[in-house]
CSV table of N, CA and C in Angstrom, one decimal:
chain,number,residue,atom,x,y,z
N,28,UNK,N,-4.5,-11.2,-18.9
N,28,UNK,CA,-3.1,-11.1,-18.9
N,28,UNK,C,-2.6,-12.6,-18.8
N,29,UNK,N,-1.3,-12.9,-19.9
N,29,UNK,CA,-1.4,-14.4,-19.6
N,29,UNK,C,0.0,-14.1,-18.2
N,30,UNK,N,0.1,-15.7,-18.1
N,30,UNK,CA,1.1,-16.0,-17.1
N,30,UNK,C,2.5,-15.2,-17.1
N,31,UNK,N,2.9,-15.5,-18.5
N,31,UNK,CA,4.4,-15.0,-19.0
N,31,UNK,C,4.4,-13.7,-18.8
N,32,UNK,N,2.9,-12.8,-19.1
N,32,UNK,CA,3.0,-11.4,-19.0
N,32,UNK,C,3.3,-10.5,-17.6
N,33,UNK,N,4.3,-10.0,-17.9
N,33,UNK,CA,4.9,-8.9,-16.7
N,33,UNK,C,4.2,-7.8,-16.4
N,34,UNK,N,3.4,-7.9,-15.4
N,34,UNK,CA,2.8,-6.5,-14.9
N,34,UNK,C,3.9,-5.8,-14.0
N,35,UNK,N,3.6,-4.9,-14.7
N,35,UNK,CA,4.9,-3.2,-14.7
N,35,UNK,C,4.6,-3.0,-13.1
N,36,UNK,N,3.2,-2.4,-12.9
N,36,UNK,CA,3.0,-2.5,-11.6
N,36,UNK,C,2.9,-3.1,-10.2
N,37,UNK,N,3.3,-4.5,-10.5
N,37,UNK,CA,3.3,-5.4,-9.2
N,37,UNK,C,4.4,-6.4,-9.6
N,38,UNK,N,5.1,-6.8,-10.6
N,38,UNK,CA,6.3,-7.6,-10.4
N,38,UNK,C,7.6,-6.6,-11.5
N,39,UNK,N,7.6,-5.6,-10.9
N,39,UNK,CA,8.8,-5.1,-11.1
N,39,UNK,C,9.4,-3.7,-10.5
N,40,UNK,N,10.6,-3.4,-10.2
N,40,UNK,CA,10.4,-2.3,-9.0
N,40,UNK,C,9.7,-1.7,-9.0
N,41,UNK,N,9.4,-1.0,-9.7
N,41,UNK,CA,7.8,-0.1,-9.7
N,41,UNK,C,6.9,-0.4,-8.6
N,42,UNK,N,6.9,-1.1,-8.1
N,42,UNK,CA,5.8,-1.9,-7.3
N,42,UNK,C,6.1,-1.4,-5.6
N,43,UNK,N,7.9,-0.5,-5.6
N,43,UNK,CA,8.1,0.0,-4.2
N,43,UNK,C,7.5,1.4,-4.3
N,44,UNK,N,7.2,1.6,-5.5
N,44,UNK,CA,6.9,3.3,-5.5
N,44,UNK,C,5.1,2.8,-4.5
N,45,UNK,N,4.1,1.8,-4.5
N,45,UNK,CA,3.0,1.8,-3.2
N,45,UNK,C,3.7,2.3,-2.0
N,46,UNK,N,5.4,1.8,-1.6
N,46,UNK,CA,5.4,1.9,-0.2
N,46,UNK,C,5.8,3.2,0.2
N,47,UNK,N,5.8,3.8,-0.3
N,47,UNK,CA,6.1,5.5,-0.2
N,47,UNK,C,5.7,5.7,1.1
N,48,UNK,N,4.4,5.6,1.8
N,48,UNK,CA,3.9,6.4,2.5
N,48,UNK,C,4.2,5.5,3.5
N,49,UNK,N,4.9,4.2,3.3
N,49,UNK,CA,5.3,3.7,4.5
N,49,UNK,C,6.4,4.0,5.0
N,50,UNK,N,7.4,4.4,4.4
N,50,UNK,CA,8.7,5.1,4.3
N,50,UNK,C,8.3,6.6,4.9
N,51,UNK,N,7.6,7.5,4.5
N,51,UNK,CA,7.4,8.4,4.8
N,51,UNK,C,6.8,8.7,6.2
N,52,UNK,N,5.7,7.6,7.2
N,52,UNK,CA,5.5,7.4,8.4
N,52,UNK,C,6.6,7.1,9.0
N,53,UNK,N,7.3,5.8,8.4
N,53,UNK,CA,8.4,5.6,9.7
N,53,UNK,C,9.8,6.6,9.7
N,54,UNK,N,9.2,8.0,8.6
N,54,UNK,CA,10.0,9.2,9.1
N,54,UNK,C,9.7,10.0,9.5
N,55,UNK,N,8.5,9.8,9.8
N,55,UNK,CA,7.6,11.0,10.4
N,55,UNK,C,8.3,11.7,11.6
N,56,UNK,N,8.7,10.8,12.8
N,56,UNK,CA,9.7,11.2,13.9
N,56,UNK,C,10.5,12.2,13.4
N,57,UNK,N,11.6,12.7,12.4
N,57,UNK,CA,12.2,13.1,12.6
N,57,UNK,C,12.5,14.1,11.1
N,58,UNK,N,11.2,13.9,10.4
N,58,UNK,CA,11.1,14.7,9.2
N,58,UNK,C,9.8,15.7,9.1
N,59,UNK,N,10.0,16.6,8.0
N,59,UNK,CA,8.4,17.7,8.5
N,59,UNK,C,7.2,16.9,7.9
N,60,UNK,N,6.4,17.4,8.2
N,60,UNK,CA,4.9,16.8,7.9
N,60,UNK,C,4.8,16.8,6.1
N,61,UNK,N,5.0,17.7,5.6
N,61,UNK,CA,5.3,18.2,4.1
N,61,UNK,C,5.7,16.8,3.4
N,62,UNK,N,6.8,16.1,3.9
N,62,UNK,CA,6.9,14.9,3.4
N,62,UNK,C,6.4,14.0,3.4
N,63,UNK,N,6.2,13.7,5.0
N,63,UNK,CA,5.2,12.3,4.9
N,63,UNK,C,3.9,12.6,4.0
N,64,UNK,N,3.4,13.9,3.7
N,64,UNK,CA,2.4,14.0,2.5
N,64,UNK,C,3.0,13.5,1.3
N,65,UNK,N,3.8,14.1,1.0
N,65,UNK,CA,4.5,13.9,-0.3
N,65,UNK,C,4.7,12.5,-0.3
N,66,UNK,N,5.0,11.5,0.1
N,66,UNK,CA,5.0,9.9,0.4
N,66,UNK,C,3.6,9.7,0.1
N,67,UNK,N,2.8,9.9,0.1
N,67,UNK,CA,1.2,9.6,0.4
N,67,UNK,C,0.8,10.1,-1.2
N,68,UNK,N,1.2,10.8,-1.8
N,68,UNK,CA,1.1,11.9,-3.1
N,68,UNK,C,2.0,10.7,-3.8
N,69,UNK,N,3.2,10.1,-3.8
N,69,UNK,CA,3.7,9.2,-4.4
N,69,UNK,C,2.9,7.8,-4.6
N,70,UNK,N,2.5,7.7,-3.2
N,70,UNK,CA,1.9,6.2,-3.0
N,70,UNK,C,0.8,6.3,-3.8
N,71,UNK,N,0.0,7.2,-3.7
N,71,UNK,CA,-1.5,7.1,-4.3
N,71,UNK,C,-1.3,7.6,-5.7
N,72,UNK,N,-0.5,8.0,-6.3
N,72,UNK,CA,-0.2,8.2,-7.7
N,72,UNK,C,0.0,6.8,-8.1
N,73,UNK,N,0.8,5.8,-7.4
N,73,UNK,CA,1.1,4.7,-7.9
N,73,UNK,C,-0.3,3.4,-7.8
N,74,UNK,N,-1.6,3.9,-6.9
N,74,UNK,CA,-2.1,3.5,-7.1
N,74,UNK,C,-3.0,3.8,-8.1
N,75,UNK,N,-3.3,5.0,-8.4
N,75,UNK,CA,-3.8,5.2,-9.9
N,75,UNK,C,-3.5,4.8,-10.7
N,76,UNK,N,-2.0,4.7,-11.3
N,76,UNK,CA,-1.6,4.6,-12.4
N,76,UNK,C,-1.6,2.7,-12.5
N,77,UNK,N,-2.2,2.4,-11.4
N,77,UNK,CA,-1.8,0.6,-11.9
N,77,UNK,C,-3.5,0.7,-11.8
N,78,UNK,N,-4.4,1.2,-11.1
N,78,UNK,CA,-5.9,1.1,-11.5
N,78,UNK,C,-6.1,1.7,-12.9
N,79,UNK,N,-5.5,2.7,-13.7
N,79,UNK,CA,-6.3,3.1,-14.8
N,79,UNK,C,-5.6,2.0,-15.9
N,80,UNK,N,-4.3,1.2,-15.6
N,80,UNK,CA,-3.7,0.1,-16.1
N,80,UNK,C,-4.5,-0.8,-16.5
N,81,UNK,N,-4.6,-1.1,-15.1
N,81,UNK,CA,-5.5,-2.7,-15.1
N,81,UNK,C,-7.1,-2.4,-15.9
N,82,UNK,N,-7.5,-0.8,-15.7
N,82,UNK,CA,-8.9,-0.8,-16.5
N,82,UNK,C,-8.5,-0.6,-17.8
N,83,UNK,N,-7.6,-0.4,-18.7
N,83,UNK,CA,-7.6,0.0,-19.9
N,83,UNK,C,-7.7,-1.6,-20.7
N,84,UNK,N,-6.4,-2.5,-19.7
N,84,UNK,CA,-6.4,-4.0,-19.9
N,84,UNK,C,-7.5,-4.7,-20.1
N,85,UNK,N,-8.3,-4.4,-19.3
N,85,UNK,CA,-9.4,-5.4,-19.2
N,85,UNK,C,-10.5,-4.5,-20.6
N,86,UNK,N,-10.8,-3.1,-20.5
N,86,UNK,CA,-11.6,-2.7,-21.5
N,86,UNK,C,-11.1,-3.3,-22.2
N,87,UNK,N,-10.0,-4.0,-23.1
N,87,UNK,CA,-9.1,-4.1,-24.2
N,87,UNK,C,-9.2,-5.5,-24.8
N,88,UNK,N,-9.2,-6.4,-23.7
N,88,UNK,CA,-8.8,-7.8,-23.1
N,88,UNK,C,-9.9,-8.5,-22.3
N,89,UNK,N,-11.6,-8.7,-22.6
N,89,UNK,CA,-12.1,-9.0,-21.9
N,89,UNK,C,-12.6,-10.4,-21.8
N,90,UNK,N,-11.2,-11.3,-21.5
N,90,UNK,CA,-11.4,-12.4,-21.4
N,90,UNK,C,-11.8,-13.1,-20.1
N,91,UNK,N,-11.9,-12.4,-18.9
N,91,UNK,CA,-12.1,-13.2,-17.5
N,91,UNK,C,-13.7,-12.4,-17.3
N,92,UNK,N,-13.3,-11.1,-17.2
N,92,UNK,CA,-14.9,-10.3,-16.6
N,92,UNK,C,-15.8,-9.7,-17.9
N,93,UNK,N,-15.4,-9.7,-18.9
N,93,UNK,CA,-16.2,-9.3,-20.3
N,93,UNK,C,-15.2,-8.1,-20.4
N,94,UNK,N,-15.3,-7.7,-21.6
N,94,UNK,CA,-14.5,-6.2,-21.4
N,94,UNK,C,-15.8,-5.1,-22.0
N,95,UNK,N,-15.6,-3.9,-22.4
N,95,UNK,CA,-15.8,-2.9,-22.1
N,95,UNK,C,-16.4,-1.7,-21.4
N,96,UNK,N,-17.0,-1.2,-21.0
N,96,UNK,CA,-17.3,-0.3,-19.8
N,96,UNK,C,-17.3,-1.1,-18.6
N,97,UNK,N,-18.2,-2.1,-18.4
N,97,UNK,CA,-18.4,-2.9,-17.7
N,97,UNK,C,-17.4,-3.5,-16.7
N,98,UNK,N,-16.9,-4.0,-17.7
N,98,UNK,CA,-15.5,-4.7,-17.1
N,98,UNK,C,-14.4,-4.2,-16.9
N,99,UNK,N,-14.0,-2.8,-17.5
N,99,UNK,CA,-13.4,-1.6,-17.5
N,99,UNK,C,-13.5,-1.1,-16.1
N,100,UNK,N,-15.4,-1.2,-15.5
N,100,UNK,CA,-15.1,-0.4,-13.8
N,100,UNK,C,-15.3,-1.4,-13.3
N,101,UNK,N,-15.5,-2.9,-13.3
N,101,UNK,CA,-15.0,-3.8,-11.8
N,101,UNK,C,-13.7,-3.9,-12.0
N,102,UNK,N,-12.9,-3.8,-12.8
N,102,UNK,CA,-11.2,-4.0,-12.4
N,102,UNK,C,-10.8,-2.8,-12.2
N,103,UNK,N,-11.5,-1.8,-12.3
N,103,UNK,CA,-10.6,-0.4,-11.8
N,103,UNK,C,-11.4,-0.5,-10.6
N,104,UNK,N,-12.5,-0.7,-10.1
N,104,UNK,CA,-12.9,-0.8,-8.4
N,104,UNK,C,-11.8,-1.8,-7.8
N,105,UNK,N,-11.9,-2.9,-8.6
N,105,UNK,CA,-11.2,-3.9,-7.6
N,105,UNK,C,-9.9,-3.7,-7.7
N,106,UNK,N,-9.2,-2.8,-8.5
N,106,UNK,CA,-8.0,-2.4,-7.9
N,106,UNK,C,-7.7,-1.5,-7.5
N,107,UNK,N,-8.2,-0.5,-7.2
N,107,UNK,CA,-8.4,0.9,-6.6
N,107,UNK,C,-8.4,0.6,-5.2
N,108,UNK,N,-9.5,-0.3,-4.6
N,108,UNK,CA,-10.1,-0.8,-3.6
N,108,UNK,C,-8.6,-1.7,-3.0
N,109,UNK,N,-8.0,-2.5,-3.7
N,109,UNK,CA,-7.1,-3.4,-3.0
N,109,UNK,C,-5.8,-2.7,-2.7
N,110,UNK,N,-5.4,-1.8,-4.0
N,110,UNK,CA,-4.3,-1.0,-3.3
N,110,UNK,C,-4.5,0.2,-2.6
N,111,UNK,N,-5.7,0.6,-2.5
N,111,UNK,CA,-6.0,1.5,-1.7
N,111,UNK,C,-5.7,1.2,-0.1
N,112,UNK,N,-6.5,0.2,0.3
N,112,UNK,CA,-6.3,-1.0,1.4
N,112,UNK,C,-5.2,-1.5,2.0
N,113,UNK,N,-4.2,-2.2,0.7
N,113,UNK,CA,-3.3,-2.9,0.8
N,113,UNK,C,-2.1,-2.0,1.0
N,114,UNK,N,-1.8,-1.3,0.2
N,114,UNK,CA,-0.6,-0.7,-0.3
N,114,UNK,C,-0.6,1.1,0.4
N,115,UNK,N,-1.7,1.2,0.7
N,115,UNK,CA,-1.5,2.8,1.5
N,115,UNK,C,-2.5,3.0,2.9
N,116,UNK,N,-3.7,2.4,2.8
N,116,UNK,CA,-4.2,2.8,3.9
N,116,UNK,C,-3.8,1.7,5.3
N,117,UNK,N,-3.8,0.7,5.3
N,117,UNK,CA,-3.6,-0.2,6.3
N,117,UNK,C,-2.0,-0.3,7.1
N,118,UNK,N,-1.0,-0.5,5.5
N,118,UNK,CA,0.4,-0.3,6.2
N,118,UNK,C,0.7,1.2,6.3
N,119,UNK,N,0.2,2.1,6.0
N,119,UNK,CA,0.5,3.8,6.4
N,119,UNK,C,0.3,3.4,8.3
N,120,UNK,N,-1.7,2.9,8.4
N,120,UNK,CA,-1.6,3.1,9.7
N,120,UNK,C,-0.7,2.3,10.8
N,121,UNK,N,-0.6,1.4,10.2
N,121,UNK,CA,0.2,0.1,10.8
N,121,UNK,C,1.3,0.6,11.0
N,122,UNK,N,2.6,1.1,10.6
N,122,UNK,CA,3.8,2.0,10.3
N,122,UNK,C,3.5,3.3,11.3
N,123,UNK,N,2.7,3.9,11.0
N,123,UNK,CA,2.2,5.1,12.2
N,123,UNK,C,2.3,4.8,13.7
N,124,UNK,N,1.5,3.6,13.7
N,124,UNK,CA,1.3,3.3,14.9
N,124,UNK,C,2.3,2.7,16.0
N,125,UNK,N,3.3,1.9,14.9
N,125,UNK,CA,4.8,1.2,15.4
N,125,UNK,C,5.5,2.4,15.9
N,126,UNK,N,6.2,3.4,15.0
N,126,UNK,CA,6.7,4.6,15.3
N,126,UNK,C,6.0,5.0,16.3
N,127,UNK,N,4.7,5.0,16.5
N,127,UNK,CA,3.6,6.4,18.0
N,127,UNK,C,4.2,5.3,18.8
N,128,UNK,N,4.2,4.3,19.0
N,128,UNK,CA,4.2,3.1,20.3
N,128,UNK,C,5.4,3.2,20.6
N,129,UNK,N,6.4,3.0,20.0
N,129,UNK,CA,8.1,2.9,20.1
N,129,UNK,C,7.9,4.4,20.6
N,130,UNK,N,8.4,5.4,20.3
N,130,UNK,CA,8.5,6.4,20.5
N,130,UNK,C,8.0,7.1,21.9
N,131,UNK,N,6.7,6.3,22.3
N,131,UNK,CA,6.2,6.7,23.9
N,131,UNK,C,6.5,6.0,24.4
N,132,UNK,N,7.6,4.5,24.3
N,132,UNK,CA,8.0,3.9,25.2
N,132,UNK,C,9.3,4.2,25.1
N,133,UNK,N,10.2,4.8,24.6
N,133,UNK,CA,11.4,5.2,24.7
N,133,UNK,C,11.1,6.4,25.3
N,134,UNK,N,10.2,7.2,25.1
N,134,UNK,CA,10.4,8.5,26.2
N,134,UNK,C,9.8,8.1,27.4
N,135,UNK,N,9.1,7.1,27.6
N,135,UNK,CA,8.6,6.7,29.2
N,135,UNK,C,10.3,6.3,29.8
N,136,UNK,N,10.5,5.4,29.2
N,136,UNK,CA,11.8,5.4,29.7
N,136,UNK,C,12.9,6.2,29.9
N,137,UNK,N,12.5,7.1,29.2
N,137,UNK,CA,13.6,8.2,29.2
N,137,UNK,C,15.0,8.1,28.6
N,138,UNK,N,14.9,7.3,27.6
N,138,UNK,CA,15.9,7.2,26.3
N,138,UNK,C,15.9,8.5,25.9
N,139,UNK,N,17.0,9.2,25.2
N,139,UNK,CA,17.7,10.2,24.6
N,139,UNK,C,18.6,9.6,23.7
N,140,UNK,N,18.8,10.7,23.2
N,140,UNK,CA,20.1,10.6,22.4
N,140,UNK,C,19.7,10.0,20.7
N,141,UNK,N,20.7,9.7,19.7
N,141,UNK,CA,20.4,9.4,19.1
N,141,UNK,C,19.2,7.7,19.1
N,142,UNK,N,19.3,7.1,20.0
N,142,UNK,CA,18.2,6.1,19.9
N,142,UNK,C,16.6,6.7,20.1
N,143,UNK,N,16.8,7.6,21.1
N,143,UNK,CA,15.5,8.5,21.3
N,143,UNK,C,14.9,8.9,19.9
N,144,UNK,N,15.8,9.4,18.8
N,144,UNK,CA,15.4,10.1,18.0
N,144,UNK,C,15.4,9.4,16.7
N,145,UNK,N,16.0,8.8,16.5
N,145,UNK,CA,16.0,7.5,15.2
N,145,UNK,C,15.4,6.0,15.9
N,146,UNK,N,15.1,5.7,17.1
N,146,UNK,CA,15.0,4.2,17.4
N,146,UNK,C,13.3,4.0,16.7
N,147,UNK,N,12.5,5.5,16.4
N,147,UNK,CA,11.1,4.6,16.1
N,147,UNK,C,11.3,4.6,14.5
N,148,UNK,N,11.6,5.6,13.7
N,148,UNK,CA,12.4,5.2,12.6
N,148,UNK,C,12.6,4.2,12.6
N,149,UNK,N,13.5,3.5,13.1
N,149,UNK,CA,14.2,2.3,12.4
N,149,UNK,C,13.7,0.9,12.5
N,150,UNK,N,12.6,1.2,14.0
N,150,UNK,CA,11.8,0.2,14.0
N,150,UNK,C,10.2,0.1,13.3
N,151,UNK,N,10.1,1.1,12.4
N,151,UNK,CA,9.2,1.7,11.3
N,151,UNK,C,9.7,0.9,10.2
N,152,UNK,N,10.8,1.3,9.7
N,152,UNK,CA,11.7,0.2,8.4
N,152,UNK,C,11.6,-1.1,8.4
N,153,UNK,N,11.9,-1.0,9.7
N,153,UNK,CA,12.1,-3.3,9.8
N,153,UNK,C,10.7,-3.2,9.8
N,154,UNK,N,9.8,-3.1,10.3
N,154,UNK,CA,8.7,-3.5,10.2
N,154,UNK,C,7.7,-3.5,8.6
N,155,UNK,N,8.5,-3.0,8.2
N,155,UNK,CA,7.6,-3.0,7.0
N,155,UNK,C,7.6,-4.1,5.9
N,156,UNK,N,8.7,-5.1,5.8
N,156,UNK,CA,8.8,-6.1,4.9
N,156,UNK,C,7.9,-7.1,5.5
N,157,UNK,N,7.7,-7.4,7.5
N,157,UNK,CA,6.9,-8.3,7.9
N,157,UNK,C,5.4,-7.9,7.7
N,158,UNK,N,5.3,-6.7,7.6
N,158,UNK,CA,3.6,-6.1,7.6
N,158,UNK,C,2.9,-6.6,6.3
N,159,UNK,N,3.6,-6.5,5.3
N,159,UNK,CA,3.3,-6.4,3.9
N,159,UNK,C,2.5,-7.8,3.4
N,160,UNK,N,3.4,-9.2,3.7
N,160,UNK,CA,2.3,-10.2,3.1
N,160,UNK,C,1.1,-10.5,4.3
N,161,UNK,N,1.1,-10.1,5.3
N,161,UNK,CA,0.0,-10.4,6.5
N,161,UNK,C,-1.7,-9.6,5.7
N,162,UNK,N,-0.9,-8.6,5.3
N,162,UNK,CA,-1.9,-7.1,5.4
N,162,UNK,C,-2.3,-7.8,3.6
N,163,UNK,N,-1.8,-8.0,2.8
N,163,UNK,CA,-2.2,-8.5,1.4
N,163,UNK,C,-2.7,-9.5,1.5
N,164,UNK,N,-2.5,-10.5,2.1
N,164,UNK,CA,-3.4,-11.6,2.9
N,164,UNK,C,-4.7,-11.6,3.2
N,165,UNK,N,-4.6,-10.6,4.3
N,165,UNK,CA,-6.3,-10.4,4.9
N,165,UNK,C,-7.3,-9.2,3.7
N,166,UNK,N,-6.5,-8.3,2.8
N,166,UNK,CA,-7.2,-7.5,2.2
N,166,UNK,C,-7.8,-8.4,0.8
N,167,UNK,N,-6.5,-9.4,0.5
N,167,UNK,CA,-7.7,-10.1,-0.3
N,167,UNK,C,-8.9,-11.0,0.2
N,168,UNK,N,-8.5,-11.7,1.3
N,168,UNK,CA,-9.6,-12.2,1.9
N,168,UNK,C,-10.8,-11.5,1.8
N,169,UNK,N,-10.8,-10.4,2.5
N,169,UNK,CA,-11.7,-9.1,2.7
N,169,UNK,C,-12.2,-8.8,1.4
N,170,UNK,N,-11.7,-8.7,0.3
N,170,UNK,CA,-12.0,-8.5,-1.1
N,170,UNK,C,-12.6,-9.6,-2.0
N,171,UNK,N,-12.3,-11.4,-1.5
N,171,UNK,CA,-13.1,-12.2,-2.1
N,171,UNK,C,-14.2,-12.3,-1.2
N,172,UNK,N,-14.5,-12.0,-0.1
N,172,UNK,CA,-16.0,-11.8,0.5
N,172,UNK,C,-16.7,-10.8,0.5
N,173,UNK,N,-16.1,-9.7,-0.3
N,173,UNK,CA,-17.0,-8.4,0.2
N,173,UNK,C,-17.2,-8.4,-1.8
N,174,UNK,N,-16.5,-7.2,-2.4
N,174,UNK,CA,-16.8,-6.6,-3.7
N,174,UNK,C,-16.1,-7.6,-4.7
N,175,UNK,N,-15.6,-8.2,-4.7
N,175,UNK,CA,-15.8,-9.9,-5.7
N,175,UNK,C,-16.7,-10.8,-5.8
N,176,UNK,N,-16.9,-11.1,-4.7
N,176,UNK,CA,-18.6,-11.5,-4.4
N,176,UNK,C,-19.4,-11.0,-5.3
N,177,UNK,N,-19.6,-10.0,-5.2
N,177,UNK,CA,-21.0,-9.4,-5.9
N,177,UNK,C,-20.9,-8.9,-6.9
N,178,UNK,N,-19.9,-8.7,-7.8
N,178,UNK,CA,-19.5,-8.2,-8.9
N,178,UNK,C,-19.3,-8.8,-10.0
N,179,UNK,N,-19.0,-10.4,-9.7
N,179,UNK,CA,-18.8,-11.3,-10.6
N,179,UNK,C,-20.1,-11.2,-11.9
């Protein structure tokens, strides 16, 4: 892909349909379980469709890793793998766990009312713009030492 070229899936909104299931945890509080699936059914759709992308590209285009079969499944591993990581499994749990934490410390306290019941919500939301380059950070890291490494 050269420089000028716009990937659909990571530099253009397209790219919020990954955080589905982050949205869908920090409503877990106060929405049925049905959805926060349905977020997760969103998110992981949106990671297929940029993995069978990136492998069609590279079968197509195999100027960095060779193309065809070959190079067809290390760029569908390695992006299966990174947005799997990056984009659903790490900020899903990370988002989960803000919401569980807020939420048992507002009821230790004995908060009610609407803050009781929207306060982990909303501190689910804010949290999610700061989570995002920490967690892409360390999963590439994790990905140039682990299955980059050995794939090249």
């Amino acid at each position: 892909m050269s420089i000028t070229e716009k990937d659909l899936y990571r530099d253009t909104p397209v790219r919020y349909l990954g955080y589905a299931n982050e949205i869908g945890e920090a409503f877990r509080p106060v929405i049925k379980k049905i959805f926060v699936h349905a977020s997760y059914a969103v998110a992981i759709s949106y990671v297929l469709a940029d993995t069978a992308d990136k492998s069609k590209k590279q079968y197509d285009k195999p100027e960095i890793l060779g193309g065809g079969f070959r190079g067809a499944a290390v760029a569908s591993g390695d992006t299966l793998l990174w947005q799997m990581f990056a984009s659903v499994i790490i900020p899903g749990f990370t988002i989960n766990r803000i919401c569980w934490l807020s939420k048992a410390a507002l009821k230790a306290n004995k908060v009610k009312g609407p803050v009781g019941k929207w306060g982990p919500t909303l501190l689910g939301l804010l949290a999610i713009p700061f989570i995002i380059h920490p967690i892409d950070s360390a999963v590439d890291y994790a990905m140039d030492n682990t299955y980059r490494k050995y794939v090249k």
